[in-house]
XYZ file of C-alpha atoms in Angstrom:
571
model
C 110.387 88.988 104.800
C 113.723 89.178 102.685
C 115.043 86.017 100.839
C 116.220 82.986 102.286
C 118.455 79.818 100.736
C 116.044 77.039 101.654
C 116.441 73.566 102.672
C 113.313 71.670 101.473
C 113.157 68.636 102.924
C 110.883 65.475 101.998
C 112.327 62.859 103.501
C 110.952 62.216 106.306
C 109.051 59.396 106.098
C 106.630 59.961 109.049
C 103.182 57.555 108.406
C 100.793 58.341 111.150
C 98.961 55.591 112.440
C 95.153 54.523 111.681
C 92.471 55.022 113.770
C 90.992 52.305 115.511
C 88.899 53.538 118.403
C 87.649 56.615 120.008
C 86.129 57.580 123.263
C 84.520 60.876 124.541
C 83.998 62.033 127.724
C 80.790 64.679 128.334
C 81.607 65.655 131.448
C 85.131 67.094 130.690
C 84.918 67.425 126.824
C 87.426 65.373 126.105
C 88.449 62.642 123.651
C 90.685 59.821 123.787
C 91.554 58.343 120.428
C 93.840 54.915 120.163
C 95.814 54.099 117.387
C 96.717 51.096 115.597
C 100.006 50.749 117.259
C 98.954 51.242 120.771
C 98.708 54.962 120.691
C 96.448 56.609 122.601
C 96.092 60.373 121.978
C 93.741 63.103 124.579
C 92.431 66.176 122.756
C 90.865 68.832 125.017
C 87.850 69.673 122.701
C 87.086 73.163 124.964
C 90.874 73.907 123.956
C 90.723 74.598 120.443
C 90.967 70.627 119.914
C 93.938 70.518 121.228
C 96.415 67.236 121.505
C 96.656 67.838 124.997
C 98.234 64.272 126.409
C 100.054 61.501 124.062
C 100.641 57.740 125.515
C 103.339 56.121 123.297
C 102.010 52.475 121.745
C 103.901 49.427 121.780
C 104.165 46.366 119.257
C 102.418 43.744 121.688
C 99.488 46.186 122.380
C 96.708 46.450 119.427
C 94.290 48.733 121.243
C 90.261 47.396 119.970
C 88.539 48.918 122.845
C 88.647 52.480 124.771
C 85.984 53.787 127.176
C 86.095 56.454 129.659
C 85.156 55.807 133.799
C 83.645 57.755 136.371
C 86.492 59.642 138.097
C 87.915 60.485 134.551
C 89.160 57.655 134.313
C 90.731 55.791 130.832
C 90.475 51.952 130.365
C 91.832 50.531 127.256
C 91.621 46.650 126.077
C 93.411 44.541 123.263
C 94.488 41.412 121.308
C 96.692 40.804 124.145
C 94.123 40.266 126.071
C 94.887 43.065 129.142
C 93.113 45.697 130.710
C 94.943 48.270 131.089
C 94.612 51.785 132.730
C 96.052 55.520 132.136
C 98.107 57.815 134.889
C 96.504 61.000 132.835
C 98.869 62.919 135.216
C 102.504 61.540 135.233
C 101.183 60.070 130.964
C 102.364 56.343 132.118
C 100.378 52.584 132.182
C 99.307 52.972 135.711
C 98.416 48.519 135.644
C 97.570 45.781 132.850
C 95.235 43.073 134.050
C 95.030 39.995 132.746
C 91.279 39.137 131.633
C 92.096 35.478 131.251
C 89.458 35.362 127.900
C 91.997 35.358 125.176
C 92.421 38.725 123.250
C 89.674 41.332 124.162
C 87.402 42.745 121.340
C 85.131 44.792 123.284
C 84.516 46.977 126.391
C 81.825 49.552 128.096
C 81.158 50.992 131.323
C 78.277 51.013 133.003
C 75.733 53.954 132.927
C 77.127 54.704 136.516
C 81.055 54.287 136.081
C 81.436 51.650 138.612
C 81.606 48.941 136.397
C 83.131 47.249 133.642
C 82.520 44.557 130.898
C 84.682 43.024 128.224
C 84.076 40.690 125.507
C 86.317 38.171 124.290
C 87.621 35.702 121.820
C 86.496 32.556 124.161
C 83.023 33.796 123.871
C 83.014 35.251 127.532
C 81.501 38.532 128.872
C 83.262 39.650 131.960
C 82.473 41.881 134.719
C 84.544 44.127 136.688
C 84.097 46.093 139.350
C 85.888 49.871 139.404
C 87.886 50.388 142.493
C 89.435 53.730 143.585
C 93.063 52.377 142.871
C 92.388 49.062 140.576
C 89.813 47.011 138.981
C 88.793 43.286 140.441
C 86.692 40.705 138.510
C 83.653 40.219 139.701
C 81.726 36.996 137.252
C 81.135 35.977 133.998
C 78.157 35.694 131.929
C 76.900 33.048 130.003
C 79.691 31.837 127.317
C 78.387 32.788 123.815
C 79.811 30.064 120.980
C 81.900 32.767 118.940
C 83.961 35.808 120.119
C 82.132 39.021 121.284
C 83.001 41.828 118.783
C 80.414 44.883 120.560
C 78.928 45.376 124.094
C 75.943 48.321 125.153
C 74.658 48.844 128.273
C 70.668 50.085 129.000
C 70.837 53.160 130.431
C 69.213 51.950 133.726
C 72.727 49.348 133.944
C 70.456 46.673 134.125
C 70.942 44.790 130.613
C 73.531 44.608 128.049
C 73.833 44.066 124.369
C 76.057 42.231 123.031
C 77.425 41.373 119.294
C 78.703 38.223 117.884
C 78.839 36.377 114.862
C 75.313 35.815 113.281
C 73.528 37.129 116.357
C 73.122 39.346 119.055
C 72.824 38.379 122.797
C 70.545 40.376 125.314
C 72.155 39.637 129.475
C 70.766 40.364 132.498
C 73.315 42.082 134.734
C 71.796 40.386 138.232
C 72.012 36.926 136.813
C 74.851 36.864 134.015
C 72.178 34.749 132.193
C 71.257 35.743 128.242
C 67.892 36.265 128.566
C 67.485 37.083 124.165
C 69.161 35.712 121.516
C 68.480 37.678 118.568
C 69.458 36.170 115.076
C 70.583 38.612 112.057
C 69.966 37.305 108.567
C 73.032 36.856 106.153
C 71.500 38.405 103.455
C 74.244 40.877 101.511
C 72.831 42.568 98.445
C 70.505 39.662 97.881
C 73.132 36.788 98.060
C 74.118 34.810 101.566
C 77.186 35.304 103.286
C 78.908 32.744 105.257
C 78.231 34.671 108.220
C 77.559 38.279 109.691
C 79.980 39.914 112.283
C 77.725 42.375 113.957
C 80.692 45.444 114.635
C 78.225 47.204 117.000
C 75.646 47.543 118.952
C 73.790 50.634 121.074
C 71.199 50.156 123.947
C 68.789 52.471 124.075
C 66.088 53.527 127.363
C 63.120 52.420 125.510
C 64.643 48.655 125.049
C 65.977 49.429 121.070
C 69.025 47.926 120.477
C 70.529 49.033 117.678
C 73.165 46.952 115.232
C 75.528 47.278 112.317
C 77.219 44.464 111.016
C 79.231 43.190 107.849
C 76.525 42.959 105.470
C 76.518 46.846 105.295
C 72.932 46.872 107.365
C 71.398 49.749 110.158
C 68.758 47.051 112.318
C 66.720 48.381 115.160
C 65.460 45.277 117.256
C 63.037 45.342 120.525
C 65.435 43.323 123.367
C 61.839 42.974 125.120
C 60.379 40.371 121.928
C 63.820 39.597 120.759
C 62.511 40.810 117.220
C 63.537 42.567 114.379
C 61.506 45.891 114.221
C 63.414 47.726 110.849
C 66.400 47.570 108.484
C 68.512 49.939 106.708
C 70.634 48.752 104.065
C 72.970 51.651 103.923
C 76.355 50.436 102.236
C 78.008 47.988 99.966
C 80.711 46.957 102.557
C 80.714 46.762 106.252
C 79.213 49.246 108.367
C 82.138 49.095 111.646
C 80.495 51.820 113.833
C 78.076 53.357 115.794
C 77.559 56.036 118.497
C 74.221 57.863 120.197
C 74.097 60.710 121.417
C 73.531 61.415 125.033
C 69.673 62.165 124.369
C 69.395 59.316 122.031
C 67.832 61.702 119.694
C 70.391 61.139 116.952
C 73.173 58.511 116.119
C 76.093 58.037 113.676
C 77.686 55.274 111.973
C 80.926 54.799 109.911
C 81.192 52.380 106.774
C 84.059 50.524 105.481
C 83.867 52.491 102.436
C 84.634 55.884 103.885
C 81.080 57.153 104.430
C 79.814 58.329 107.808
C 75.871 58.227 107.790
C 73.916 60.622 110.271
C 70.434 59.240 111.354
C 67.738 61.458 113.579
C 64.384 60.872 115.280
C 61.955 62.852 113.852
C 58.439 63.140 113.872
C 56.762 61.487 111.227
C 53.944 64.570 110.774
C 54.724 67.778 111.676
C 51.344 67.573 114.907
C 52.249 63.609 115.268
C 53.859 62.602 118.504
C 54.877 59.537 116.881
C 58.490 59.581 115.886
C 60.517 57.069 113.647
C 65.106 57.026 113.050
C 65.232 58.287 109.742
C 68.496 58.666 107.829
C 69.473 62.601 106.937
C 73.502 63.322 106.007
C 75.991 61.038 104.405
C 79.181 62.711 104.633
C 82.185 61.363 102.756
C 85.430 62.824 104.463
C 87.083 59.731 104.163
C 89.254 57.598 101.680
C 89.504 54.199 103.864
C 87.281 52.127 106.532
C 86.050 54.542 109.098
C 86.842 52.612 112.199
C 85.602 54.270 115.262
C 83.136 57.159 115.425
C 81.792 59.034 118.727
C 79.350 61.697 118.967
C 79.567 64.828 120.975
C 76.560 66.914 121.936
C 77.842 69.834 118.899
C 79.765 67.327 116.591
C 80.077 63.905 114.813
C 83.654 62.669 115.270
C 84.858 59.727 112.831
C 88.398 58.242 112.928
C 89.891 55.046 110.315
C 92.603 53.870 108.624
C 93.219 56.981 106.603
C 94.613 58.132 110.106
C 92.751 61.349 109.802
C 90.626 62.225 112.789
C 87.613 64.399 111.561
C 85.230 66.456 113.577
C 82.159 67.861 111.862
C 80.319 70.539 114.190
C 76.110 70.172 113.906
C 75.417 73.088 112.146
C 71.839 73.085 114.771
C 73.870 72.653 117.482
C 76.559 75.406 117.155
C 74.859 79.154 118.692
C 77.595 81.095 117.193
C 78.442 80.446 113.598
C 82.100 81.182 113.680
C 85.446 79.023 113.218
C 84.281 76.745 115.912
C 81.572 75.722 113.345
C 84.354 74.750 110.581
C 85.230 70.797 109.804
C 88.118 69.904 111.556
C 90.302 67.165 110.165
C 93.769 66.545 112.166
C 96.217 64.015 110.621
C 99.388 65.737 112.619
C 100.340 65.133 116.376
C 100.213 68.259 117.847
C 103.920 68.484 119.136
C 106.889 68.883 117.278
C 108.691 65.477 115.925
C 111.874 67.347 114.561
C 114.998 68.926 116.576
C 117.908 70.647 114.559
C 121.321 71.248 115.278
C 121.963 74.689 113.901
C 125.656 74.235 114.267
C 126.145 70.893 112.896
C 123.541 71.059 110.464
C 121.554 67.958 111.570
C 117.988 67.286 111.496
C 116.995 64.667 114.413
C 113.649 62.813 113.373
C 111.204 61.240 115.898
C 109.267 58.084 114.868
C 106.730 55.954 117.503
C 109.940 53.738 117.972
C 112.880 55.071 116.979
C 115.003 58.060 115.950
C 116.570 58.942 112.987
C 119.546 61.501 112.527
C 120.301 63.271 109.058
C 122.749 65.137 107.865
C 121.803 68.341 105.971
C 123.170 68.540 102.485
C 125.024 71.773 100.537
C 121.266 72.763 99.346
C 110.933 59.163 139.847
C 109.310 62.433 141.819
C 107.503 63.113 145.043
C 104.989 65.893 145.462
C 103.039 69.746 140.974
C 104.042 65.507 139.795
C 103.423 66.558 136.281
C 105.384 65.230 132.981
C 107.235 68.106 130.799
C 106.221 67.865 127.444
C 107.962 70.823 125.873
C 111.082 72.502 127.163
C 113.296 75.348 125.459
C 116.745 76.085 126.809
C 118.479 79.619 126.533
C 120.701 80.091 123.924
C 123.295 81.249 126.673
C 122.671 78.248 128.589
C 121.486 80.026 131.689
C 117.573 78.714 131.744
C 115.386 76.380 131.307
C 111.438 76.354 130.509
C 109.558 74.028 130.990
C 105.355 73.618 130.199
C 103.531 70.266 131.460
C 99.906 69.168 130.154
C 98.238 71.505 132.072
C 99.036 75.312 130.740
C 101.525 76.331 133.134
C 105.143 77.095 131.821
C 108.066 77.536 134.785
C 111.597 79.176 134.425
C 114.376 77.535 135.945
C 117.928 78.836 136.328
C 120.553 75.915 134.919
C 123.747 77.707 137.241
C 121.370 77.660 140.527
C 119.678 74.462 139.908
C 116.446 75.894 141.154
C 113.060 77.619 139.641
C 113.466 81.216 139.217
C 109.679 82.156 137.904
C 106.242 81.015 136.892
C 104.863 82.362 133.956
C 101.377 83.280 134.779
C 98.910 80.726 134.275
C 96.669 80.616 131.186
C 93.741 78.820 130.447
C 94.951 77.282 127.602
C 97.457 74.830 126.504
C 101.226 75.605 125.622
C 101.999 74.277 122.007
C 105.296 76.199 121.772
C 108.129 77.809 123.384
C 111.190 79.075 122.694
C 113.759 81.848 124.686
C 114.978 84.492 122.426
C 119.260 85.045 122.497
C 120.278 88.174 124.145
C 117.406 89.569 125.535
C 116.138 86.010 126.995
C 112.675 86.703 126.503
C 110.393 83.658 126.578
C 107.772 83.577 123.446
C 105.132 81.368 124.030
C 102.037 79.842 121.964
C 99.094 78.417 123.248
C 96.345 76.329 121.349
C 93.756 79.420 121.091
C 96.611 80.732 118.774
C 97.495 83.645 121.638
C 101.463 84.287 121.559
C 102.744 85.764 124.421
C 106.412 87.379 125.575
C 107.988 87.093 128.919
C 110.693 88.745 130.116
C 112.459 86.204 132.282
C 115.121 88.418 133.691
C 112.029 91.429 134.531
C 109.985 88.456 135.518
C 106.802 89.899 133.770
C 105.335 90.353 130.430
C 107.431 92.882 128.078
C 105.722 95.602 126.731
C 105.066 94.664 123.312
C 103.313 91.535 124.534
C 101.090 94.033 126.703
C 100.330 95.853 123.460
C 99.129 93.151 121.241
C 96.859 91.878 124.034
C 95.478 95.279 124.825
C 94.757 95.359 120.815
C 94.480 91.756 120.214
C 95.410 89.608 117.470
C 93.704 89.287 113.875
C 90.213 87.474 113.681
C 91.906 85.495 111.147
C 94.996 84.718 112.786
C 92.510 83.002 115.612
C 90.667 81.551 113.228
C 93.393 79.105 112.279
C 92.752 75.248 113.159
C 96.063 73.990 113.468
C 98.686 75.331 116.388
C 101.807 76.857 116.371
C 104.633 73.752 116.787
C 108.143 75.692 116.884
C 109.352 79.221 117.703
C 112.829 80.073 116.577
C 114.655 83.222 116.104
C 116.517 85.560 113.454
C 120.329 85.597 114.730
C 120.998 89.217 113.432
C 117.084 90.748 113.776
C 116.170 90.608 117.517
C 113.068 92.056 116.492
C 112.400 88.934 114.381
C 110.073 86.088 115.543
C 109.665 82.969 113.580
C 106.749 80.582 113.460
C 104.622 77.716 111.898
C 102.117 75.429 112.288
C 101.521 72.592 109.573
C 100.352 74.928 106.944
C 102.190 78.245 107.355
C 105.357 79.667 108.322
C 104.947 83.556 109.538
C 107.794 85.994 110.814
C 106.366 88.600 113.157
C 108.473 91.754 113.071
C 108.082 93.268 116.472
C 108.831 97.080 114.966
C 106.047 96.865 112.780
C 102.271 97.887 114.167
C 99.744 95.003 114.438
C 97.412 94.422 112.102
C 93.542 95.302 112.945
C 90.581 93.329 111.627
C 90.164 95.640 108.669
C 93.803 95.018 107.617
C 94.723 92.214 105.211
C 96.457 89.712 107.397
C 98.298 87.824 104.246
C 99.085 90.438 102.323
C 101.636 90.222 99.957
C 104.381 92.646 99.819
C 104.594 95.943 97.489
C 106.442 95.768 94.524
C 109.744 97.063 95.457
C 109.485 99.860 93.056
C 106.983 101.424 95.344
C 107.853 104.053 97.398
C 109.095 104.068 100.579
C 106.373 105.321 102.330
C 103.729 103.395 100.719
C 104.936 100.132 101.976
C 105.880 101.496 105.283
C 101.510 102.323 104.925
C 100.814 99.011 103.713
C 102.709 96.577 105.570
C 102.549 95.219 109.325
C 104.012 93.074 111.539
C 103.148 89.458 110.159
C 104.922 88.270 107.297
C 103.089 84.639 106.500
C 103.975 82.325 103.942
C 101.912 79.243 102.808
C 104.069 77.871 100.380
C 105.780 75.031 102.519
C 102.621 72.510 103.802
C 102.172 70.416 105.539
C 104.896 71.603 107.347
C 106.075 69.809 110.072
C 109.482 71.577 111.038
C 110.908 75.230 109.843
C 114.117 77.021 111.510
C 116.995 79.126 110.716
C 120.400 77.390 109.632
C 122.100 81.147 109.584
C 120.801 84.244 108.608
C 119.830 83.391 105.103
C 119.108 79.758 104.984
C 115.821 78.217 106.331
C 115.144 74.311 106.459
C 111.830 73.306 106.084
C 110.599 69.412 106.742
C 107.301 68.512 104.731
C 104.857 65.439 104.617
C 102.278 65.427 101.895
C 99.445 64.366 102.562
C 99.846 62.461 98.893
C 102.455 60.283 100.094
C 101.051 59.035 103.307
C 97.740 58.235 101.554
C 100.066 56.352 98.735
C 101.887 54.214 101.843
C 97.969 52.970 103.126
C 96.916 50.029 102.385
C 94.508 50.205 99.476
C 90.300 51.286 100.485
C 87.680 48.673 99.738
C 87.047 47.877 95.988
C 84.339 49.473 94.542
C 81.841 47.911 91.614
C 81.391 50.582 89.073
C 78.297 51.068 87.120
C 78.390 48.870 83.510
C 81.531 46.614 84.528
């Protein structure tokens, strides 16, 4: 790998935001996730979990609800009281409607897509029809005295559930009339509260609704009585979550303590036909409130103010116990926030609204319409690439103003790409960790790219959860390919065989007192170092000096506001 003067920076102060809600979408395995500032992220869960589509957030937007429509279609709702909509092709606001309820607390969809309910801070539940281009209000329901923090359809669309302050509210869809007002006790711990903010609320087929609230309690009621059937006191703080799965077989809630609780219908005797919701895995993957959780038909997702997204595969659900079985816990966008300026020696950081540039020290279309996220220009200045959301990357030629080729298309996303100087060959990464190498003067894949996909890359190198952010290039190797993702930085030398599965894929390097020929045996192409994490930008100043940009994970968690105090046994 030889030696390199390095440039270790720390200073950029890059604080992702919390978590506030998350949405998933069954039929096309995806997941939208809003942030605190108005964020809202898409991950393509059948792509490796990769970031696939990123909607910048705004100061007057505080994003509380997020729920997917028939059509694939992605409403979000806020403090500022709009409904707004997502162009998941050109990544804009397609409209913002004005609910006229004050700020907006809650939202679902009905079991059939076509329409939609909010809750407000007036107390109103309002419906709204789904139209191909927009949504139109339809009526509201019965005013409720106190703002509407939850909502749940039943499965048939006939009912909903909804969540207020000291007591939950069973509608009739037809009427608009509350046909149940259920009242939850105030009890926390054996002392009263002045009052109980019920966070959430599920529906179930057979009438259950389920509830968690502020006074850290699981309650399963019957909407057909209006009764309270059973109660799990499961935390100390409030529990702020809850999503079923789509057999209603199993559900999961997050605490305000950092604890995600798994509960499961189970038979009560192994020959009984009677089953009862019984409480099997707390998992703590936490530090802070666990905001939003959604539940997959392989995995529990969770989501809070720690910022960390975490999804935890179901061990029973997962056929092949390989890396897709593994936690995965992504604090990092997927996309790279830092340019350089080789020449100039500048770093150029990217924050959710606004730049910052720092010096390095001595140490509208008509028609494929489709938003670039990553582009990498030749260092001649002769092309252009270009790679959209979907996985396609094109070629264009800067002195002809027109495309010149289309790489061919992939299955999965592009996460990096970068055009090697004098022999302009395009290297690019894709979320299942595949690199690739296209010749864009041949038009075609070079021949070393041919070879490592005829032999295929380490089952470790695939293994890897995070993708590959930045490609770069060794000015005086040409055979020299540089890469990272957030917890490695590798050098592929393209004279060097490939490693097989039986090879050690970090391997250190012999002593250099070995002989030549033994560490011409023992080495291969991949050089990767771990020492730099979690490394959010690596490149090449010259030939000997590397700048490398990290963010521990310590000093985001120190910037958060502090988790929910906990009583210690004997004080």
């Amino acid at each position: 790998m030889g030696e390199f003067k390095v440039h270790r920076v720390r200073f950029f102060n890059y604080v992702p935001s919390g978590i506030r809600c998350v949405a998933y979408n069954n039929q096309s395995n995806r997941l939208a996730v809003s942030r605190t500032d108005g964020t809202v992220e898409i991950y393509n869960l059948s792509a490796n979990y990769f970031q696939e589509k990123f909607f910048p957030g705004h100061e007057s937007r505080a994003t509380e609800a997020l729920c997917w429509a028939k059509g694939q279609r992605l409403f979000s709702a806020g403090l500022n009281g709009e409904i707004i909509e997502y162009d998941l092709q050109a990544l804009n606001i397609k409209y913002a409607v004005d609910a006229f309820g004050g700020p907006i607390w809650s939202m679902a969809v009905s079991p059939h897509g076509s329409q939609l309910l909010v809750g407000c801070e007036d107390g109103s539940v309002k419906l709204f029809q789904i139209t191909p281009e927009k949504i139109q209000f339809e009526r509201n329901f019965d005013r409720q005295k106190s703002r509407i923090l939850s909502l749940s359809w039943h499965p048939s669309g006939t009912h909903v559930a909804a969540g207020s302050i000291d007591y939950i509210s069973v509608f009739d869809v037809k009427s608009g009339s509350a046909v149940h007002k259920m009242l939850v006790d105030r009890q926390y711990m054996g002392v009263s509260k002045r009052k109980c903010i019920i966070w959430g609320v599920a529906f179930l087929s057979d009438g259950t609704v389920i509830s968690v609230d502020s006074a850290g309690k699981v309650q399963f009621w019957d909407s057909a009585t209006g009764t309270l059937v059973k109660n799990h006191l499961i935390a100390n703080a409030d529990v702020q979550s809850i999503a079923v799965s789509d057999q209603e077989d199993s559900f999961v809630v997050g605490t305000a303590e950092g604890t995600v609780f798994h509960f499961q219908l189970v038979s009560v005797t192994s020959n009984s036909s009677e089953k009862q919701w019984v409480r099997t895995k707390p998992f703590q993957h936490h530090t802070h409130d666990v905001r939003a959780v959604a539940h997959s038909p392989t995995a529990l997702i969770s989501g809070g103010t720690d910022t960390h997204l975490v999804i935890r595969p179901l061990m029973e659900k997962v056929e092949v116990k390989n890396y897709d079985a593994a936690l995965r816990k992504i604090t990092f966008p997927h996309r790279r926030l830092i340019s350089c300026s080789k020449k100039r020696q500048l770093l150029l950081f990217q924050f959710a609204h606004h730049l910052e540039l720092w010096r390095l020290g001595s140490t509208v279309a008509t028609g494929t319409v489709e938003s670039m996220c990553l582009l990498a220009v030749s260092p001649d200045g002769n092309w252009l690439a270009a790679s959209g959301t979907s996985a396609g990357v094109h070629v264009y030629s800067i002195k002809h103003l027109k495309l010149h080729c289309t790489v061919p298309s992939y299955n999965f996303p592009v996460t990096a790409l970068a055009i090697a100087p004098n022999t302009n060959n395009l290297v690019i990464a894709h979320s299942d960790q595949q690199v690739f190498e296209y010749s864009i003067p041949d038009k075609q894949y070079t021949e070393w790219s041919r070879t490592i996909q005829k032999q295929g890359f380490h089952y470790l190198w695939l293994q890897r959860d995070t993708p590959i952010t930045h490609i770069s290039f060794h000015p005086k190797r040409p055979m020299h390919i540089l890469l990272h993702d957030a917890y490695m930085f590798c050098i592929i030398d393209k004279s060097l065989p490939l490693p097989n599965d039986k090879t050690l894929l970090y391997n250190p390097l012999p002593p250099t007192n070995e002989s030549d020929v033994i560490r011409r045996r023992t080495a291969h192409a991949f050089k990767i170092s771990k020492i730099y994490k979690p490394l959010l930008f690596m490149d090449l100043l010259d030939e000997r000096t590397l700048v490398a940009v990290e963010r521990p994970l310590d000093d985001i968690i120190a910037q958060l506001p502090p988790p929910i105090k906990k009583k210690k046994f004997g004080t």
